[in-house]
JSON list of C-alpha atoms in Angstrom, two decimals:
[
{"chain": "A", "resi": 1018, "resn": "MET", "atom": "CA", "xyz": [-18.02, 21.07, 26.75]},
{"chain": "A", "resi": 1019, "resn": "VAL", "atom": "CA", "xyz": [-21.02, 19.50, 28.47]},
{"chain": "A", "resi": 1020, "resn": "LYS", "atom": "CA", "xyz": [-21.30, 15.85, 29.48]},
{"chain": "A", "resi": 1021, "resn": "ILE", "atom": "CA", "xyz": [-24.79, 14.56, 28.69]},
{"chain": "A", "resi": 1022, "resn": "ASN", "atom": "CA", "xyz": [-26.16, 12.02, 31.16]},
{"chain": "A", "resi": 1023, "resn": "ASP", "atom": "CA", "xyz": [-29.03, 10.69, 29.08]},
{"chain": "A", "resi": 1024, "resn": "ALA", "atom": "CA", "xyz": [-28.83, 6.93, 28.58]},
{"chain": "A", "resi": 1025, "resn": "ASN", "atom": "CA", "xyz": [-31.54, 6.89, 25.91]},
{"chain": "A", "resi": 1026, "resn": "LEU", "atom": "CA", "xyz": [-29.85, 9.62, 23.87]},
{"chain": "A", "resi": 1027, "resn": "VAL", "atom": "CA", "xyz": [-26.49, 7.85, 24.15]},
{"chain": "A", "resi": 1028, "resn": "LYS", "atom": "CA", "xyz": [-28.10, 4.63, 22.93]},
{"chain": "A", "resi": 1029, "resn": "GLN", "atom": "CA", "xyz": [-29.75, 6.45, 20.04]},
{"chain": "A", "resi": 1030, "resn": "PHE", "atom": "CA", "xyz": [-26.49, 8.01, 18.86]},
{"chain": "A", "resi": 1031, "resn": "ILE", "atom": "CA", "xyz": [-24.64, 4.70, 19.22]},
{"chain": "A", "resi": 1032, "resn": "LEU", "atom": "CA", "xyz": [-27.21, 2.88, 17.08]},
{"chain": "A", "resi": 1033, "resn": "ASN", "atom": "CA", "xyz": [-27.62, 5.56, 14.42]},
{"chain": "A", "resi": 1034, "resn": "SER", "atom": "CA", "xyz": [-23.88, 6.10, 13.89]},
{"chain": "A", "resi": 1035, "resn": "HIS", "atom": "CA", "xyz": [-22.83, 2.40, 13.77]},
{"chain": "A", "resi": 1036, "resn": "TYR", "atom": "CA", "xyz": [-20.43, 3.27, 16.58]},
{"chain": "A", "resi": 1037, "resn": "LEU", "atom": "CA", "xyz": [-20.02, -0.24, 17.99]},
{"chain": "A", "resi": 1038, "resn": "ALA", "atom": "CA", "xyz": [-19.00, -1.56, 14.57]},
{"chain": "A", "resi": 1039, "resn": "GLN", "atom": "CA", "xyz": [-15.77, 0.43, 14.97]},
{"chain": "A", "resi": 1040, "resn": "PHE", "atom": "CA", "xyz": [-14.61, -1.91, 17.76]},
{"chain": "A", "resi": 1041, "resn": "SER", "atom": "CA", "xyz": [-14.19, -5.66, 18.29]},
{"chain": "A", "resi": 1042, "resn": "THR", "atom": "CA", "xyz": [-15.87, -5.54, 21.71]},
{"chain": "A", "resi": 1043, "resn": "ASP", "atom": "CA", "xyz": [-18.84, -3.67, 23.15]},
{"chain": "A", "resi": 1044, "resn": "ILE", "atom": "CA", "xyz": [-17.38, -0.42, 24.44]},
{"chain": "A", "resi": 1045, "resn": "THR", "atom": "CA", "xyz": [-20.66, 1.13, 25.54]},
{"chain": "A", "resi": 1046, "resn": "ALA", "atom": "CA", "xyz": [-19.76, 1.10, 29.24]},
{"chain": "A", "resi": 1047, "resn": "GLN", "atom": "CA", "xyz": [-16.62, 3.17, 28.57]},
{"chain": "A", "resi": 1048, "resn": "THR", "atom": "CA", "xyz": [-18.43, 5.66, 26.33]},
{"chain": "A", "resi": 1049, "resn": "GLN", "atom": "CA", "xyz": [-19.67, 9.11, 27.30]},
{"chain": "A", "resi": 1050, "resn": "LEU", "atom": "CA", "xyz": [-21.75, 11.60, 25.32]},
{"chain": "A", "resi": 1051, "resn": "ILE", "atom": "CA", "xyz": [-20.30, 15.10, 25.19]},
{"chain": "A", "resi": 1052, "resn": "LYS", "atom": "CA", "xyz": [-21.80, 18.20, 23.59]},
{"chain": "A", "resi": 1053, "resn": "PHE", "atom": "CA", "xyz": [-19.61, 21.04, 22.33]},
{"chain": "A", "resi": 1054, "resn": "PRO", "atom": "CA", "xyz": [-21.47, 24.33, 21.73]},
{"chain": "A", "resi": 1055, "resn": "ALA", "atom": "CA", "xyz": [-20.88, 26.19, 18.46]},
{"chain": "A", "resi": 1056, "resn": "GLN", "atom": "CA", "xyz": [-17.50, 27.98, 18.32]},
{"chain": "A", "resi": 1057, "resn": "SER", "atom": "CA", "xyz": [-16.13, 26.01, 21.29]},
{"chain": "A", "resi": 1058, "resn": "PHE", "atom": "CA", "xyz": [-13.01, 23.86, 20.98]},
{"chain": "A", "resi": 1059, "resn": "ILE", "atom": "CA", "xyz": [-13.20, 20.09, 20.77]},
{"chain": "A", "resi": 1060, "resn": "VAL", "atom": "CA", "xyz": [-9.40, 19.93, 20.75]},
{"chain": "A", "resi": 1061, "resn": "LYS", "atom": "CA", "xyz": [-7.07, 22.83, 21.56]},
{"chain": "A", "resi": 1062, "resn": "GLU", "atom": "CA", "xyz": [-3.66, 23.16, 19.99]},
{"chain": "A", "resi": 1063, "resn": "SER", "atom": "CA", "xyz": [-0.82, 22.13, 22.31]},
{"chain": "A", "resi": 1064, "resn": "ALA", "atom": "CA", "xyz": [-3.32, 20.67, 24.83]},
{"chain": "A", "resi": 1065, "resn": "THR", "atom": "CA", "xyz": [-3.31, 16.88, 24.78]},
{"chain": "A", "resi": 1066, "resn": "PRO", "atom": "CA", "xyz": [-6.91, 15.66, 24.45]},
{"chain": "A", "resi": 1067, "resn": "GLU", "atom": "CA", "xyz": [-8.29, 13.48, 27.22]},
{"chain": "A", "resi": 1068, "resn": "TYR", "atom": "CA", "xyz": [-10.63, 11.58, 24.91]},
{"chain": "A", "resi": 1069, "resn": "ILE", "atom": "CA", "xyz": [-10.82, 10.12, 21.46]},
{"chain": "A", "resi": 1070, "resn": "TYR", "atom": "CA", "xyz": [-14.07, 11.43, 20.00]},
{"chain": "A", "resi": 1071, "resn": "TYR", "atom": "CA", "xyz": [-16.51, 10.00, 17.51]},
{"chain": "A", "resi": 1072, "resn": "LEU", "atom": "CA", "xyz": [-18.46, 12.87, 15.98]},
{"chain": "A", "resi": 1073, "resn": "VAL", "atom": "CA", "xyz": [-22.10, 11.84, 15.59]},
{"chain": "A", "resi": 1074, "resn": "LYS", "atom": "CA", "xyz": [-23.79, 15.20, 14.97]},
{"chain": "A", "resi": 1075, "resn": "GLY", "atom": "CA", "xyz": [-22.56, 18.63, 13.88]},
{"chain": "A", "resi": 1076, "resn": "ARG", "atom": "CA", "xyz": [-19.70, 20.10, 11.86]},
{"chain": "A", "resi": 1077, "resn": "ALA", "atom": "CA", "xyz": [-16.21, 21.13, 12.94]},
{"chain": "A", "resi": 1078, "resn": "LYS", "atom": "CA", "xyz": [-13.06, 22.59, 11.39]},
{"chain": "A", "resi": 1079, "resn": "LEU", "atom": "CA", "xyz": [-9.40, 21.69, 11.84]},
{"chain": "A", "resi": 1080, "resn": "TYR", "atom": "CA", "xyz": [-6.72, 24.35, 11.70]},
{"chain": "A", "resi": 1081, "resn": "ASP", "atom": "CA", "xyz": [-3.12, 25.10, 12.64]},
{"chain": "A", "resi": 1082, "resn": "VAL", "atom": "CA", "xyz": [-1.70, 28.23, 14.26]},
{"chain": "A", "resi": 1083, "resn": "MET", "atom": "CA", "xyz": [1.75, 28.95, 12.88]},
{"chain": "A", "resi": 1084, "resn": "ALA", "atom": "CA", "xyz": [4.65, 30.41, 14.88]},
{"chain": "A", "resi": 1085, "resn": "ASN", "atom": "CA", "xyz": [4.00, 33.83, 13.31]},
{"chain": "A", "resi": 1086, "resn": "GLY", "atom": "CA", "xyz": [0.36, 33.74, 14.43]},
{"chain": "A", "resi": 1087, "resn": "LYS", "atom": "CA", "xyz": [-1.04, 32.93, 11.00]},
{"chain": "A", "resi": 1088, "resn": "VAL", "atom": "CA", "xyz": [-4.00, 30.55, 11.08]},
{"chain": "A", "resi": 1089, "resn": "THR", "atom": "CA", "xyz": [-4.24, 27.90, 8.36]},
{"chain": "A", "resi": 1090, "resn": "LEU", "atom": "CA", "xyz": [-7.42, 25.95, 7.67]},
{"chain": "A", "resi": 1091, "resn": "ILE", "atom": "CA", "xyz": [-6.62, 22.29, 7.08]},
{"chain": "A", "resi": 1092, "resn": "ASP", "atom": "CA", "xyz": [-9.80, 20.22, 6.96]},
{"chain": "A", "resi": 1093, "resn": "PHE", "atom": "CA", "xyz": [-13.43, 19.89, 8.02]},
{"chain": "A", "resi": 1094, "resn": "PHE", "atom": "CA", "xyz": [-15.21, 17.16, 9.96]},
{"chain": "A", "resi": 1095, "resn": "THR", "atom": "CA", "xyz": [-18.72, 15.87, 9.32]},
{"chain": "A", "resi": 1096, "resn": "PRO", "atom": "CA", "xyz": [-20.29, 12.84, 11.03]},
{"chain": "A", "resi": 1097, "resn": "PRO", "atom": "CA", "xyz": [-19.58, 10.10, 11.56]},
{"chain": "A", "resi": 1098, "resn": "CYS", "atom": "CA", "xyz": [-15.83, 10.40, 12.09]},
{"chain": "A", "resi": 1099, "resn": "PHE", "atom": "CA", "xyz": [-13.10, 10.12, 14.69]},
{"chain": "A", "resi": 1100, "resn": "ILE", "atom": "CA", "xyz": [-11.37, 13.14, 16.22]},
{"chain": "A", "resi": 1101, "resn": "GLY", "atom": "CA", "xyz": [-8.17, 12.77, 18.23]},
{"chain": "A", "resi": 1102, "resn": "GLU", "atom": "CA", "xyz": [-7.03, 9.47, 16.75]},
{"chain": "A", "resi": 1103, "resn": "MET", "atom": "CA", "xyz": [-3.51, 10.76, 16.04]},
{"chain": "A", "resi": 1104, "resn": "GLU", "atom": "CA", "xyz": [-3.00, 11.75, 19.67]},
{"chain": "A", "resi": 1105, "resn": "LEU", "atom": "CA", "xyz": [-4.17, 8.29, 20.75]},
{"chain": "A", "resi": 1106, "resn": "ILE", "atom": "CA", "xyz": [-1.74, 6.53, 18.42]},
{"chain": "A", "resi": 1107, "resn": "ASN", "atom": "CA", "xyz": [1.15, 8.93, 19.04]},
{"chain": "A", "resi": 1108, "resn": "PRO", "atom": "CA", "xyz": [0.86, 10.81, 22.35]},
{"chain": "A", "resi": 1109, "resn": "ALA", "atom": "CA", "xyz": [3.99, 12.80, 21.50]},
{"chain": "A", "resi": 1110, "resn": "SER", "atom": "CA", "xyz": [2.33, 14.41, 18.48]},
{"chain": "A", "resi": 1111, "resn": "THR", "atom": "CA", "xyz": [1.25, 18.05, 18.74]},
{"chain": "A", "resi": 1112, "resn": "PRO", "atom": "CA", "xyz": [-2.52, 18.32, 18.30]},
{"chain": "A", "resi": 1113, "resn": "TYR", "atom": "CA", "xyz": [-4.13, 20.79, 15.93]},
{"chain": "A", "resi": 1114, "resn": "SER", "atom": "CA", "xyz": [-7.11, 22.87, 16.95]},
{"chain": "A", "resi": 1115, "resn": "VAL", "atom": "CA", "xyz": [-10.57, 21.47, 16.24]},
{"chain": "A", "resi": 1116, "resn": "GLN", "atom": "CA", "xyz": [-13.40, 23.99, 16.62]},
{"chain": "A", "resi": 1117, "resn": "ALA", "atom": "CA", "xyz": [-17.13, 23.36, 16.41]},
{"chain": "A", "resi": 1118, "resn": "ILE", "atom": "CA", "xyz": [-18.86, 25.22, 13.57]},
{"chain": "A", "resi": 1119, "resn": "GLU", "atom": "CA", "xyz": [-22.23, 24.36, 15.07]},
{"chain": "A", "resi": 1120, "resn": "ASP", "atom": "CA", "xyz": [-23.26, 22.40, 18.16]},
{"chain": "A", "resi": 1121, "resn": "CYS", "atom": "CA", "xyz": [-21.35, 19.11, 18.00]},
{"chain": "A", "resi": 1122, "resn": "TRP", "atom": "CA", "xyz": [-22.25, 15.87, 19.73]},
{"chain": "A", "resi": 1123, "resn": "CYS", "atom": "CA", "xyz": [-19.48, 13.34, 20.27]},
{"chain": "A", "resi": 1124, "resn": "LEU", "atom": "CA", "xyz": [-19.27, 9.86, 21.72]},
{"chain": "A", "resi": 1125, "resn": "ALA", "atom": "CA", "xyz": [-16.10, 9.94, 23.80]},
{"chain": "A", "resi": 1126, "resn": "VAL", "atom": "CA", "xyz": [-13.75, 7.32, 25.24]},
{"chain": "A", "resi": 1127, "resn": "SER", "atom": "CA", "xyz": [-11.09, 8.21, 27.81]},
{"chain": "A", "resi": 1128, "resn": "ILE", "atom": "CA", "xyz": [-7.62, 7.80, 26.32]},
{"chain": "A", "resi": 1129, "resn": "ARG", "atom": "CA", "xyz": [-5.95, 7.35, 29.70]},
{"chain": "A", "resi": 1130, "resn": "ASP", "atom": "CA", "xyz": [-8.26, 4.52, 30.75]},
{"chain": "A", "resi": 1131, "resn": "ASN", "atom": "CA", "xyz": [-8.63, 2.75, 27.39]},
{"chain": "A", "resi": 1132, "resn": "GLN", "atom": "CA", "xyz": [-5.50, 3.42, 25.33]},
{"chain": "A", "resi": 1133, "resn": "SER", "atom": "CA", "xyz": [-4.06, -0.08, 25.70]},
{"chain": "A", "resi": 1134, "resn": "GLN", "atom": "CA", "xyz": [-7.37, -1.74, 24.83]},
{"chain": "A", "resi": 1135, "resn": "LEU", "atom": "CA", "xyz": [-7.89, 0.45, 21.77]},
{"chain": "A", "resi": 1136, "resn": "LEU", "atom": "CA", "xyz": [-4.35, 0.04, 20.44]},
{"chain": "A", "resi": 1137, "resn": "ASN", "atom": "CA", "xyz": [-4.70, -3.73, 20.69]},
{"chain": "A", "resi": 1138, "resn": "ASP", "atom": "CA", "xyz": [-8.10, -3.83, 19.00]},
{"chain": "A", "resi": 1139, "resn": "PRO", "atom": "CA", "xyz": [-7.60, -4.98, 15.37]},
{"chain": "A", "resi": 1140, "resn": "VAL", "atom": "CA", "xyz": [-11.07, -3.87, 14.27]},
{"chain": "A", "resi": 1141, "resn": "PHE", "atom": "CA", "xyz": [-10.58, -0.38, 15.69]},
{"chain": "A", "resi": 1142, "resn": "LEU", "atom": "CA", "xyz": [-7.12, -0.07, 14.14]},
{"chain": "A", "resi": 1143, "resn": "LYS", "atom": "CA", "xyz": [-8.47, -1.21, 10.77]},
{"chain": "A", "resi": 1144, "resn": "HIS", "atom": "CA", "xyz": [-11.13, 1.51, 10.86]},
{"chain": "A", "resi": 1145, "resn": "ILE", "atom": "CA", "xyz": [-8.56, 4.11, 11.90]},
{"chain": "A", "resi": 1146, "resn": "CYS", "atom": "CA", "xyz": [-6.36, 3.13, 8.93]},
{"chain": "A", "resi": 1147, "resn": "ILE", "atom": "CA", "xyz": [-9.34, 3.44, 6.58]},
{"chain": "A", "resi": 1148, "resn": "TYR", "atom": "CA", "xyz": [-10.27, 6.78, 8.11]},
{"chain": "A", "resi": 1149, "resn": "LEU", "atom": "CA", "xyz": [-6.72, 8.16, 7.76]},
{"chain": "A", "resi": 1150, "resn": "ALA", "atom": "CA", "xyz": [-6.66, 7.03, 4.12]},
{"chain": "A", "resi": 1151, "resn": "GLN", "atom": "CA", "xyz": [-9.98, 8.79, 3.54]},
{"chain": "A", "resi": 1152, "resn": "LYS", "atom": "CA", "xyz": [-8.61, 12.00, 5.06]},
{"chain": "A", "resi": 1153, "resn": "ASN", "atom": "CA", "xyz": [-5.60, 11.81, 2.76]},
{"chain": "A", "resi": 1154, "resn": "THR", "atom": "CA", "xyz": [-7.89, 11.26, -0.23]},
{"chain": "A", "resi": 1155, "resn": "ARG", "atom": "CA", "xyz": [-9.99, 14.24, 0.86]},
{"chain": "A", "resi": 1156, "resn": "ASN", "atom": "CA", "xyz": [-6.91, 16.47, 0.93]},
{"chain": "A", "resi": 1157, "resn": "ILE", "atom": "CA", "xyz": [-6.00, 15.31, -2.58]},
{"chain": "A", "resi": 1158, "resn": "GLU", "atom": "CA", "xyz": [-9.55, 16.01, -3.75]},
{"chain": "A", "resi": 1159, "resn": "THR", "atom": "CA", "xyz": [-9.39, 19.53, -2.30]},
{"chain": "A", "resi": 1160, "resn": "ALA", "atom": "CA", "xyz": [-6.17, 20.21, -4.20]},
{"chain": "A", "resi": 1161, "resn": "SER", "atom": "CA", "xyz": [-7.72, 18.78, -7.37]},
{"chain": "A", "resi": 1162, "resn": "GLN", "atom": "CA", "xyz": [-10.86, 20.89, -6.96]},
{"chain": "A", "resi": 1163, "resn": "ASN", "atom": "CA", "xyz": [-8.75, 24.03, -6.67]},
{"chain": "A", "resi": 1164, "resn": "GLN", "atom": "CA", "xyz": [-7.57, 23.33, -10.21]},
{"chain": "A", "resi": 1165, "resn": "SER", "atom": "CA", "xyz": [-10.77, 21.89, -11.69]},
{"chain": "A", "resi": 1166, "resn": "PHE", "atom": "CA", "xyz": [-13.59, 24.17, -10.52]},
{"chain": "A", "resi": 1167, "resn": "SER", "atom": "CA", "xyz": [-14.13, 27.90, -10.60]},
{"chain": "A", "resi": 1168, "resn": "LEU", "atom": "CA", "xyz": [-13.73, 29.93, -7.43]},
{"chain": "A", "resi": 1169, "resn": "ALA", "atom": "CA", "xyz": [-17.45, 30.72, -7.49]},
{"chain": "A", "resi": 1170, "resn": "GLU", "atom": "CA", "xyz": [-18.31, 27.01, -7.39]},
{"chain": "A", "resi": 1171, "resn": "ARG", "atom": "CA", "xyz": [-15.79, 26.22, -4.66]},
{"chain": "A", "resi": 1172, "resn": "LEU", "atom": "CA", "xyz": [-16.67, 29.26, -2.57]},
{"chain": "A", "resi": 1173, "resn": "ALA", "atom": "CA", "xyz": [-20.37, 28.40, -2.74]},
{"chain": "A", "resi": 1174, "resn": "ALA", "atom": "CA", "xyz": [-19.59, 24.93, -1.38]},
{"chain": "A", "resi": 1175, "resn": "PHE", "atom": "CA", "xyz": [-17.31, 26.39, 1.29]},
{"chain": "A", "resi": 1176, "resn": "ILE", "atom": "CA", "xyz": [-19.96, 28.86, 2.44]},
{"chain": "A", "resi": 1177, "resn": "LEU", "atom": "CA", "xyz": [-22.56, 26.11, 2.76]},
{"chain": "A", "resi": 1178, "resn": "LEU", "atom": "CA", "xyz": [-20.11, 23.97, 4.73]},
{"chain": "A", "resi": 1179, "resn": "THR", "atom": "CA", "xyz": [-19.22, 26.70, 7.23]},
{"chain": "A", "resi": 1180, "resn": "THR", "atom": "CA", "xyz": [-22.51, 28.58, 7.58]},
{"chain": "A", "resi": 1181, "resn": "TYR", "atom": "CA", "xyz": [-24.14, 28.55, 11.02]},
{"chain": "A", "resi": 1182, "resn": "HIS", "atom": "CA", "xyz": [-27.75, 29.71, 11.41]},
{"chain": "A", "resi": 1183, "resn": "HIS", "atom": "CA", "xyz": [-27.63, 31.18, 7.88]},
{"chain": "A", "resi": 1184, "resn": "HIS", "atom": "CA", "xyz": [-24.60, 33.28, 8.80]},
{"chain": "A", "resi": 1185, "resn": "TYR", "atom": "CA", "xyz": [-21.16, 33.06, 7.18]},
{"chain": "A", "resi": 1186, "resn": "ALA", "atom": "CA", "xyz": [-18.25, 34.69, 9.01]},
{"chain": "A", "resi": 1187, "resn": "GLU", "atom": "CA", "xyz": [-14.99, 32.94, 8.09]},
{"chain": "A", "resi": 1188, "resn": "LYS", "atom": "CA", "xyz": [-11.88, 35.14, 7.85]},
{"chain": "A", "resi": 1189, "resn": "HIS", "atom": "CA", "xyz": [-11.05, 36.12, 4.28]},
{"chain": "A", "resi": 1190, "resn": "THR", "atom": "CA", "xyz": [-7.30, 35.51, 4.61]},
{"chain": "A", "resi": 1191, "resn": "GLN", "atom": "CA", "xyz": [-7.83, 31.95, 5.82]},
{"chain": "A", "resi": 1192, "resn": "VAL", "atom": "CA", "xyz": [-10.43, 31.18, 3.18]},
{"chain": "A", "resi": 1193, "resn": "ALA", "atom": "CA", "xyz": [-8.29, 32.58, 0.37]},
{"chain": "A", "resi": 1194, "resn": "ALA", "atom": "CA", "xyz": [-5.36, 30.39, 1.45]},
{"chain": "A", "resi": 1195, "resn": "TYR", "atom": "CA", "xyz": [-7.56, 27.29, 1.79]},
{"chain": "A", "resi": 1196, "resn": "LEU", "atom": "CA", "xyz": [-9.12, 27.79, -1.65]},
{"chain": "A", "resi": 1197, "resn": "GLY", "atom": "CA", "xyz": [-5.78, 28.67, -3.24]},
{"chain": "A", "resi": 1198, "resn": "VAL", "atom": "CA", "xyz": [-6.73, 32.14, -4.51]},
{"chain": "A", "resi": 1199, "resn": "SER", "atom": "CA", "xyz": [-5.73, 35.72, -3.88]},
{"chain": "A", "resi": 1200, "resn": "TYR", "atom": "CA", "xyz": [-7.45, 37.83, -1.24]},
{"chain": "A", "resi": 1201, "resn": "ARG", "atom": "CA", "xyz": [-8.55, 40.24, -3.97]},
{"chain": "A", "resi": 1202, "resn": "HIS", "atom": "CA", "xyz": [-10.08, 37.48, -6.10]},
{"chain": "A", "resi": 1203, "resn": "LEU", "atom": "CA", "xyz": [-12.01, 36.16, -3.09]},
{"chain": "A", "resi": 1204, "resn": "LEU", "atom": "CA", "xyz": [-13.46, 39.59, -2.30]},
{"chain": "A", "resi": 1205, "resn": "TYR", "atom": "CA", "xyz": [-14.46, 40.03, -5.95]},
{"chain": "A", "resi": 1206, "resn": "VAL", "atom": "CA", "xyz": [-16.46, 36.78, -5.98]},
{"chain": "A", "resi": 1207, "resn": "LEU", "atom": "CA", "xyz": [-18.06, 37.58, -2.62]},
{"chain": "A", "resi": 1208, "resn": "ALA", "atom": "CA", "xyz": [-19.14, 40.92, -4.06]},
{"chain": "A", "resi": 1209, "resn": "GLN", "atom": "CA", "xyz": [-20.64, 39.07, -7.04]},
{"chain": "A", "resi": 1210, "resn": "PHE", "atom": "CA", "xyz": [-22.59, 36.83, -4.65]},
{"chain": "A", "resi": 1211, "resn": "VAL", "atom": "CA", "xyz": [-23.95, 39.91, -2.88]},
{"chain": "A", "resi": 1212, "resn": "LYS", "atom": "CA", "xyz": [-24.89, 41.48, -6.20]},
{"chain": "A", "resi": 1213, "resn": "ALA", "atom": "CA", "xyz": [-26.67, 38.28, -7.27]},
{"chain": "A", "resi": 1214, "resn": "GLY", "atom": "CA", "xyz": [-28.65, 38.20, -4.02]},
{"chain": "A", "resi": 1215, "resn": "TYR", "atom": "CA", "xyz": [-27.03, 35.07, -2.60]},
{"chain": "A", "resi": 1216, "resn": "LEU", "atom": "CA", "xyz": [-25.58, 36.97, 0.37]},
{"chain": "A", "resi": 1217, "resn": "VAL", "atom": "CA", "xyz": [-26.22, 40.17, 2.30]},
{"chain": "A", "resi": 1218, "resn": "LYS", "atom": "CA", "xyz": [-23.27, 41.87, 3.98]},
{"chain": "A", "resi": 1219, "resn": "ASP", "atom": "CA", "xyz": [-23.55, 42.30, 7.72]},
{"chain": "A", "resi": 1220, "resn": "LYS", "atom": "CA", "xyz": [-21.19, 42.35, 10.68]},
{"chain": "A", "resi": 1221, "resn": "PRO", "atom": "CA", "xyz": [-19.04, 40.37, 11.12]},
{"chain": "A", "resi": 1222, "resn": "GLY", "atom": "CA", "xyz": [-19.75, 38.52, 7.89]},
{"chain": "A", "resi": 1223, "resn": "TYR", "atom": "CA", "xyz": [-22.60, 37.69, 5.54]},
{"chain": "A", "resi": 1224, "resn": "LEU", "atom": "CA", "xyz": [-26.19, 36.52, 5.83]},
{"chain": "A", "resi": 1225, "resn": "VAL", "atom": "CA", "xyz": [-27.00, 33.68, 3.43]},
{"chain": "A", "resi": 1226, "resn": "THR", "atom": "CA", "xyz": [-30.20, 34.78, 1.70]},
{"chain": "A", "resi": 1227, "resn": "ASN", "atom": "CA", "xyz": [-30.35, 32.28, -1.18]},
{"chain": "A", "resi": 1228, "resn": "GLY", "atom": "CA", "xyz": [-28.99, 28.94, -0.06]},
{"chain": "A", "resi": 1229, "resn": "THR", "atom": "CA", "xyz": [-30.73, 27.18, -2.94]},
{"chain": "A", "resi": 1230, "resn": "ALA", "atom": "CA", "xyz": [-28.72, 29.15, -5.49]},
{"chain": "A", "resi": 1231, "resn": "LEU", "atom": "CA", "xyz": [-25.49, 28.36, -3.64]},
{"chain": "A", "resi": 1232, "resn": "GLN", "atom": "CA", "xyz": [-26.40, 24.67, -3.59]},
{"chain": "A", "resi": 1233, "resn": "GLU", "atom": "CA", "xyz": [-27.02, 24.70, -7.32]},
{"chain": "A", "resi": 1234, "resn": "LEU", "atom": "CA", "xyz": [-23.76, 26.54, -7.97]},
{"chain": "A", "resi": 1235, "resn": "SER", "atom": "CA", "xyz": [-21.76, 24.13, -5.80]},
{"chain": "A", "resi": 1236, "resn": "ARG", "atom": "CA", "xyz": [-23.45, 20.94, -7.02]},
{"chain": "A", "resi": 1237, "resn": "ASP", "atom": "CA", "xyz": [-20.52, 19.66, -9.10]},
{"chain": "A", "resi": 1238, "resn": "VAL", "atom": "CA", "xyz": [-18.04, 20.35, -6.29]},
{"chain": "A", "resi": 1239, "resn": "THR", "atom": "CA", "xyz": [-20.26, 18.58, -3.77]},
{"chain": "A", "resi": 1240, "resn": "ASN", "atom": "CA", "xyz": [-20.78, 15.59, -6.06]},
{"chain": "A", "resi": 1241, "resn": "SER", "atom": "CA", "xyz": [-17.03, 15.27, -6.60]},
{"chain": "A", "resi": 1242, "resn": "ASN", "atom": "CA", "xyz": [-16.62, 14.62, -2.87]},
{"chain": "A", "resi": 1243, "resn": "ARG", "atom": "CA", "xyz": [-18.88, 11.57, -2.87]}
]
């Protein structure tokens, strides 16, 4: 986590992301720009976040660590979107882990200093309600896709979503659970991708060697999310 003290860059992100439209008043003075390097945590489970974040660049994943140590993928974040809104609304809630897939840039507002203002801002609350509804719709779409599209199509989309610098290294057990398939079925399709030249096995994952083919294969899945 690195705080970026660059007024011009902050202004650029605010303008390009329509950030101020999320609030009824100009909140620029209370806003910081924070960069999270790839693989770092934006939010850690069981650690109450200090900020509500507005992701303006980068990709991140949301997951839960169960009592038995099992990790469950829940959702993915792409800009622009809020992160940490549940903890703002309900401080007693237990946060899930949010980890950067690639370098993530977030506009951040201190919860401690601005909670009352935010929770009494009708425009902000309206956008939060819309955002929560969109997340619920996205979860429904994921469940629908698991029944409507082949594993090859869904896995291609998943690989493109989680690849960093042309490298894919998600854990098979977590991916199989997220895509609703068996571990064995997942490995079979990955082997087919390697055979077709889409991927090359390396440690600790795969090198994406034909992203165009994966994009073509995942086109229907991607279009269903729009």
